[in-house]
C-alpha positions as a Python dict, from the first residue, in 0.01 Angstrom:
ca = {
    (1, 'M'): (0, 0, 0),
    (2, 'T'): (98, 290, -104),
    (3, 'D'): (73, 623, 83),
    (4, 'S'): (65, 854, -195),
    (5, 'R'): (-139, 1132, -175),
    (6, 'I'): (-453, 1170, -379),
    (7, 'P'): (-463, 1439, -680),
    (8, 'T'): (-715, 1765, -618),
    (9, 'A'): (-972, 1917, -787),
    (10, 'R'): (-1147, 2251, -792),
    (11, 'L'): (-1517, 2298, -622),
    (12, 'G'): (-1692, 2499, -900),
    (13, 'E'): (-1510, 2772, -1124),
    (14, 'R'): (-1467, 2965, -771),
    (15, 'G'): (-1443, 2721, -479),
    (16, 'P'): (-1162, 2531, -283),
    (17, 'E'): (-928, 2276, -407),
    (18, 'V'): (-1025, 1972, -252),
    (19, 'G'): (-877, 1602, -297),
    (20, 'V'): (-1037, 1369, -557),
    (21, 'Q'): (-1210, 1177, -307),
    (22, 'G'): (-1388, 1342, -14),
    (23, 'L'): (-1567, 1165, 278),
    (24, 'G'): (-1877, 1130, 389),
    (25, 'C'): (-1911, 1179, 768),
    (26, 'M'): (-2255, 1058, 861),
    (27, 'G'): (-2221, 739, 969),
    (28, 'M'): (-1968, 806, 1200),
    (29, 'S'): (-2293, 890, 1432),
    (30, 'F'): (-2603, 788, 1257),
    (31, 'A'): (-2800, 566, 1041),
    (32, 'Y'): (-2544, 234, 1001),
    (33, 'G'): (-2594, 90, 1335),
    (34, 'P'): (-2324, 80, 1612),
    (35, 'V'): (-2038, 301, 1587),
    (36, 'D'): (-1702, 329, 1781),
    (37, 'A'): (-1579, 667, 1835),
    (38, 'K'): (-1194, 552, 1836),
    (39, 'E'): (-1185, 375, 1503),
    (40, 'S'): (-1380, 701, 1335),
    (41, 'R'): (-1131, 916, 1470),
    (42, 'A'): (-852, 739, 1354),
    (43, 'T'): (-1053, 694, 1003),
    (44, 'L'): (-1040, 1117, 1008),
    (45, 'E'): (-670, 1110, 1074),
    (46, 'R'): (-625, 848, 780),
    (47, 'A'): (-807, 1003, 558),
    (48, 'L'): (-597, 1317, 568),
    (49, 'E'): (-276, 1159, 523),
    (50, 'L'): (-401, 1023, 235),
    (51, 'G'): (-507, 1365, 88),
    (52, 'V'): (-900, 1319, 153),
    (53, 'T'): (-956, 1711, 246),
    (54, 'L'): (-1366, 1761, 167),
    (55, 'Y'): (-1573, 1651, 469),
    (56, 'D'): (-1937, 1616, 455),
    (57, 'T'): (-2191, 1605, 715),
    (58, 'A'): (-2481, 1799, 868),
    (59, 'D'): (-2686, 1947, 1103),
    (60, 'A'): (-2957, 1660, 1083),
    (61, 'Y'): (-2677, 1384, 1104),
    (62, 'G'): (-2741, 1232, 1476),
    (63, 'V'): (-2941, 1569, 1508),
    (64, 'G'): (-2672, 1755, 1566),
    (65, 'E'): (-2404, 1484, 1749),
    (66, 'N'): (-2189, 1428, 1441),
    (67, 'E'): (-2058, 1811, 1356),
    (68, 'K'): (-1957, 1743, 1729),
    (69, 'F'): (-1818, 1459, 1698),
    (70, 'L'): (-1617, 1614, 1403),
    (71, 'S'): (-1510, 1944, 1540),
    (72, 'P'): (-1219, 1863, 1737),
    (73, 'F'): (-1077, 1698, 1455),
    (74, 'F'): (-1144, 2014, 1247),
    (75, 'R'): (-1050, 2211, 1480),
    (76, 'A'): (-690, 2040, 1499),
    (77, 'N'): (-649, 2087, 1131),
    (78, 'R'): (-836, 2379, 1025),
    (79, 'D'): (-572, 2493, 766),
    (80, 'Q'): (-573, 2160, 550),
    (81, 'L'): (-946, 2071, 506),
    (82, 'V'): (-1259, 2180, 361),
    (83, 'I'): (-1565, 2191, 585),
    (84, 'A'): (-1896, 2104, 399),
    (85, 'T'): (-2232, 2081, 634),
    (86, 'K'): (-2600, 2121, 568),
    (87, 'F'): (-2938, 2273, 612),
    (88, 'A'): (-3270, 2227, 567),
    (89, 'L'): (-3380, 1905, 758),
    (90, 'S'): (-3556, 2032, 1064),
    (91, 'I'): (-3650, 1813, 1328),
    (92, 'P'): (-3900, 1861, 1574),
    (93, 'P'): (-3840, 1872, 1926),
    (94, 'D'): (-4153, 1635, 2013),
    (95, 'D'): (-4052, 1398, 1783),
    (96, 'P'): (-3663, 1342, 1683),
    (97, 'T'): (-3711, 1063, 1467),
    (98, 'R'): (-3939, 1271, 1202),
    (99, 'R'): (-3762, 1519, 969),
    (100, 'V'): (-3920, 1856, 821),
    (101, 'I'): (-3846, 2042, 475),
    (102, 'R'): (-3747, 2366, 561),
    (103, 'N'): (-3593, 2621, 339),
    (104, 'D'): (-3704, 2979, 494),
    (105, 'A'): (-3493, 3251, 609),
    (106, 'P'): (-3573, 3266, 987),
    (107, 'Y'): (-3479, 2916, 961),
    (108, 'I'): (-3193, 2930, 758),
    (109, 'R'): (-3000, 3162, 1009),
    (110, 'Q'): (-3086, 2977, 1323),
    (111, 'A'): (-2958, 2652, 1134),
    (112, 'V'): (-2612, 2864, 1031),
    (113, 'E'): (-2551, 2976, 1394),
    (114, 'A'): (-2638, 2625, 1540),
    (115, 'S'): (-2393, 2443, 1279),
    (116, 'L'): (-2136, 2718, 1362),
    (117, 'K'): (-2171, 2643, 1733),
    (118, 'R'): (-2129, 2266, 1719),
    (119, 'L'): (-1848, 2289, 1475),
    (120, 'D'): (-1636, 2554, 1681),
    (121, 'V'): (-1509, 2713, 1386),
    (122, 'D'): (-1585, 3081, 1269),
    (123, 'V'): (-1683, 2993, 931),
    (124, 'I'): (-1815, 2705, 696),
    (125, 'D'): (-1618, 2636, 386),
    (126, 'L'): (-1928, 2455, 182),
    (127, 'Y'): (-2317, 2545, 330),
    (128, 'Y'): (-2564, 2328, 129),
    (129, 'M'): (-2912, 2316, 117),
    (130, 'H'): (-2957, 1941, 195),
    (131, 'R'): (-3318, 1932, 46),
    (132, 'R'): (-3584, 2117, -129),
    (133, 'D'): (-3866, 2302, 4),
    (134, 'V'): (-4080, 2334, -311),
    (135, 'N'): (-4347, 2582, -133),
    (136, 'V'): (-4014, 2853, -112),
    (137, 'P'): (-3853, 2984, -436),
    (138, 'I'): (-3542, 2821, -425),
    (139, 'E'): (-3394, 3219, -557),
    (140, 'D'): (-3522, 3317, -219),
    (141, 'T'): (-3351, 3026, -22),
    (142, 'V'): (-3012, 3108, -214),
    (143, 'G'): (-3051, 3496, -149),
    (144, 'V'): (-3051, 3450, 234),
    (145, 'M'): (-2768, 3215, 135),
    (146, 'A'): (-2529, 3441, 3),
    (147, 'E'): (-2621, 3673, 232),
    (148, 'L'): (-2420, 3412, 479),
    (149, 'V'): (-2117, 3428, 195),
    (150, 'R'): (-2108, 3855, 273),
    (151, 'E'): (-2164, 3848, 614),
    (152, 'G'): (-1841, 3621, 643),
    (153, 'K'): (-2007, 3310, 753),
    (154, 'V'): (-1985, 3100, 455),
    (155, 'K'): (-1782, 3073, 221),
    (156, 'H'): (-1917, 2859, -56),
    (157, 'L'): (-2271, 2772, -121),
    (158, 'G'): (-2387, 2389, -246),
    (159, 'L'): (-2742, 2216, -341),
    (160, 'S'): (-2836, 1903, -266),
    (161, 'E'): (-3069, 1686, -466),
    (162, 'V'): (-3205, 1975, -679),
    (163, 'T'): (-3353, 1978, -1074),
    (164, 'A'): (-3176, 2133, -1345),
    (165, 'Q'): (-3384, 2369, -1397),
    (166, 'E'): (-3382, 2491, -1003),
    (167, 'L'): (-2988, 2480, -1034),
    (168, 'R'): (-2978, 2751, -1292),
    (169, 'T'): (-3245, 2951, -1114),
    (170, 'A'): (-2996, 2936, -790),
    (171, 'Q'): (-2682, 3023, -1026),
    (172, 'A'): (-2856, 3309, -1162),
    (173, 'V'): (-2890, 3465, -730),
    (174, 'H'): (-2514, 3364, -643),
    (175, 'P'): (-2261, 3155, -778),
    (176, 'I'): (-2273, 2720, -690),
    (177, 'A'): (-1990, 2543, -608),
    (178, 'A'): (-2104, 2218, -582),
    (179, 'V'): (-2436, 1993, -651),
    (180, 'Q'): (-2452, 1677, -409),
    (181, 'S'): (-2677, 1387, -511),
    (182, 'E'): (-2682, 1016, -525),
    (183, 'W'): (-2436, 920, -810),
    (184, 'S'): (-2300, 523, -839),
    (185, 'L'): (-2317, 289, -1072),
    (186, 'F'): (-2674, 171, -944),
    (187, 'S'): (-2828, 498, -924),
    (188, 'R'): (-2762, 761, -1271),
    (189, 'D'): (-3127, 940, -1278),
    (190, 'I'): (-2916, 1308, -1264),
    (191, 'E'): (-2731, 1193, -1600),
    (192, 'A'): (-3049, 1295, -1785),
    (193, 'N'): (-3086, 1666, -1718),
    (194, 'V'): (-2851, 1781, -1384),
    (195, 'V'): (-2510, 1646, -1491),
    (196, 'Q'): (-2555, 1912, -1826),
    (197, 'A'): (-2633, 2171, -1632),
    (198, 'A'): (-2388, 2167, -1382),
    (199, 'R'): (-2128, 2124, -1675),
    (200, 'E'): (-2253, 2422, -1852),
    (201, 'L'): (-2255, 2627, -1563),
    (202, 'G'): (-1890, 2560, -1428),
    (203, 'V'): (-2069, 2384, -1071),
    (204, 'A'): (-1892, 2001, -942),
    (205, 'L'): (-2060, 1731, -864),
    (206, 'V'): (-2035, 1556, -524),
    (207, 'P'): (-2178, 1210, -574),
    (208, 'Y'): (-2321, 1075, -289),
    (209, 'S'): (-2353, 705, -199),
    (210, 'P'): (-2109, 631, -446),
    (211, 'L'): (-2085, 271, -297),
    (212, 'G'): (-2470, 226, -325),
    (213, 'R'): (-2467, 241, 52),
    (214, 'G'): (-2248, -39, 83),
    (215, 'F'): (-2444, -268, -149),
    (216, 'L'): (-2191, -237, -422),
    (217, 'T'): (-1891, -328, -210),
    (218, 'G'): (-2099, -711, -156),
    (219, 'S'): (-2057, -642, 258),
    (220, 'F'): (-2458, -728, 241),
    (221, 'T'): (-2685, -927, 52),
    (222, 'N'): (-3040, -862, 235),
    (223, 'A'): (-3055, -525, 515),
    (224, 'D'): (-3362, -691, 692),
    (225, 'K'): (-3130, -1057, 735),
    (226, 'D'): (-2756, -887, 733),
    (227, 'L'): (-2797, -519, 900),
    (228, 'T'): (-2925, -413, 1237),
    (229, 'S'): (-3275, -280, 1332),
    (230, 'D'): (-3095, 15, 1322),
    (231, 'D'): (-2977, 65, 995),
    (232, 'F'): (-3137, 350, 810),
    (233, 'R'): (-3080, 74, 479),
    (234, 'R'): (-3379, -120, 605),
    (235, 'Q'): (-3609, 149, 530),
    (236, 'Q'): (-3469, 168, 155),
    (237, 'P'): (-3678, -27, -121),
    (238, 'R'): (-3388, -168, -305),
    (239, 'F'): (-3202, -347, -22),
    (240, 'T'): (-3448, -545, 98),
    (241, 'G'): (-3735, -826, 4),
    (242, 'E'): (-3719, -942, -394),
    (243, 'N'): (-3567, -630, -490),
    (244, 'A'): (-3248, -705, -292),
    (245, 'A'): (-3240, -1088, -440),
    (246, 'A'): (-3283, -925, -749),
    (247, 'N'): (-2982, -664, -739),
    (248, 'V'): (-2706, -917, -640),
    (249, 'S'): (-2729, -1042, -965),
    (250, 'L'): (-2592, -713, -1106),
    (251, 'L'): (-2231, -736, -922),
    (252, 'E'): (-2122, -987, -1126),
    (253, 'P'): (-2008, -732, -1449),
    (254, 'I'): (-1831, -533, -1146),
    (255, 'R'): (-1695, -860, -1018),
    (256, 'T'): (-1571, -929, -1355),
    (257, 'V'): (-1367, -573, -1358),
    (258, 'A'): (-1252, -598, -998),
    (259, 'E'): (-1078, -987, -1048),
    (260, 'A'): (-907, -808, -1417),
    (261, 'H'): (-769, -519, -1198),
    (262, 'G'): (-716, -707, -894),
    (263, 'A'): (-911, -489, -723),
    (264, 'S'): (-1250, -500, -494),
    (265, 'L'): (-1578, -473, -596),
    (266, 'G'): (-1591, -106, -403),
    (267, 'Q'): (-1264, 3, -585),
    (268, 'I'): (-1431, -87, -939),
    (269, 'A'): (-1784, 70, -813),
    (270, 'L'): (-1581, 413, -696),
    (271, 'A'): (-1357, 401, -988),
    (272, 'W'): (-1649, 412, -1225),
    (273, 'V'): (-1804, 747, -1039),
    (274, 'Q'): (-1468, 889, -1039),
    (275, 'Q'): (-1452, 875, -1464),
    (276, 'Q'): (-1746, 1023, -1483),
    (277, 'A'): (-1542, 1361, -1469),
    (278, 'T'): (-1351, 1225, -1769),
    (279, 'V'): (-1703, 1108, -1930),
    (280, 'H'): (-1908, 1408, -1870),
    (281, 'N'): (-1650, 1659, -1847),
    (282, 'L'): (-1696, 1820, -1531),
    (283, 'P'): (-1532, 1838, -1167),
    (284, 'V'): (-1649, 1490, -977),
    (285, 'I'): (-1596, 1450, -608),
    (286, 'P'): (-1768, 1157, -457),
    (287, 'I'): (-1760, 1102, -95),
    (288, 'P'): (-1767, 754, 11),
    (289, 'G'): (-1914, 715, 399),
    (290, 'T'): (-1662, 494, 621),
    (291, 'R'): (-1551, 427, 1017),
    (292, 'K'): (-1274, 238, 939),
    (293, 'P'): (-888, 354, 862),
    (294, 'T'): (-848, 22, 581),
    (295, 'R'): (-1196, 155, 414),
    (296, 'V'): (-987, 500, 356),
    (297, 'E'): (-729, 348, 190),
    (298, 'E'): (-871, 99, -25),
    (299, 'N'): (-1150, 375, -150),
    (300, 'T'): (-855, 633, -180),
    (301, 'S'): (-637, 371, -379),
    (302, 'A'): (-963, 362, -651),
    (303, 'T'): (-890, 705, -744),
    (304, 'R'): (-569, 540, -931),
    (305, 'I'): (-748, 286, -1111),
    (306, 'V'): (-872, 377, -1454),
    (307, 'L'): (-1171, 145, -1663),
    (308, 'T'): (-1119, 79, -2004),
    (309, 'E'): (-1355, 110, -2320),
    (310, 'D'): (-1518, -227, -2267),
    (311, 'E'): (-1516, -250, -1869),
    (312, 'L'): (-1777, 90, -1916),
    (313, 'A'): (-1947, -105, -2153),
    (314, 'L'): (-1983, -382, -1914),
    (315, 'L'): (-2122, -179, -1693),
    (316, 'E'): (-2289, 58, -1818),
    (317, 'P'): (-2636, -152, -1823),
    (318, 'I'): (-2636, -197, -1440),
    (319, 'A'): (-2860, 67, -1352),
    (320, 'A'): (-3117, 29, -1585),
    (321, 'K'): (-3169, -311, -1414),
    (322, 'V'): (-3193, -209, -1065),
    (323, 'A'): (-3520, -309, -911),
    (324, 'G'): (-3654, -83, -618),
    (325, 'D'): (-3592, 276, -584),
    (326, 'R'): (-3300, 466, -379),
    (327, 'Y'): (-3602, 599, -161),
    (328, 'A'): (-3921, 501, -48),
    (329, 'D'): (-4044, 835, -97),
    (330, 'M'): (-3846, 995, -416),
    (331, 'A'): (-4042, 1361, -380),
    (332, 'F'): (-3723, 1463, -206),
    (333, 'T'): (-3483, 1349, -470),
    (334, 'S'): (-3454, 1553, -809),
    (335, 'A'): (-3563, 1275, -974),
    (336, 'G'): (-3896, 1295, -812),
    (337, 'R'): (-3960, 1682, -967),
    (338, 'E'): (-3736, 1659, -1293),
}
């Protein structure tokens, strides 16, 4: 295993330079079963050693606990990394299991102050709208976010799960550095419109769940049988029941390519996402999540794998054959509104 640092790419035309692979930190506090704080801290440190400089969190992850957990690491390495966090999923005090989407000005201002306090930083490098509230004009939401930039509380703006038209409208108000959406061998709906809009506007794509929430690594085959009762993936249609059984067979082409490269399934899935930067001619910085240093080493090594045209062709049909949606309710995704 080489320790060479991964290359870099720019988030948007005027955004920061970051490693071409970031780190999704949600699972260190939330959603994927039992956590190990010590191992998660070691994962953060190892990622930085390998050139991972974009660290992704949100105020909704663990009801703010993920931001608090990351804070000491961020403070200790402030000049070396880019902090990305998000607002929009409001948590009612009387029901911490619910999420209410809010994009209104009072909420945004309340959310940014709370995130700054939990993170214990003076400014957030990349501030995302986590989900779109269709009852609030996006130009109004981005207008408030732009005010945060002018006030020095935020450096750059991002949007998550927006349509191509929403991105264009937002960009007309203030430069958008990055769009975060699910993008993987199993989830390619953003290629229909969003990717083209991002390329035209000079916006980077930040794919979340590039490993299909772990399914593309072969680490589990059925969420109901293989994962703990508190694991978020048990709520996602494609990972349970008949859908899961059908989707397992779709890993075979990935396994064929992996064997040819002496790589893992996950490395090939990540290499495919990374290579979309060349295929679509725009910056692509995936943020695979993990809580293990060895997985960070494995994931970053995927940045050095180049797939052949024949291998890309072998992997091409997979997404169209996936059984089940990526969420039970797709209304809150860009695909649900395109």
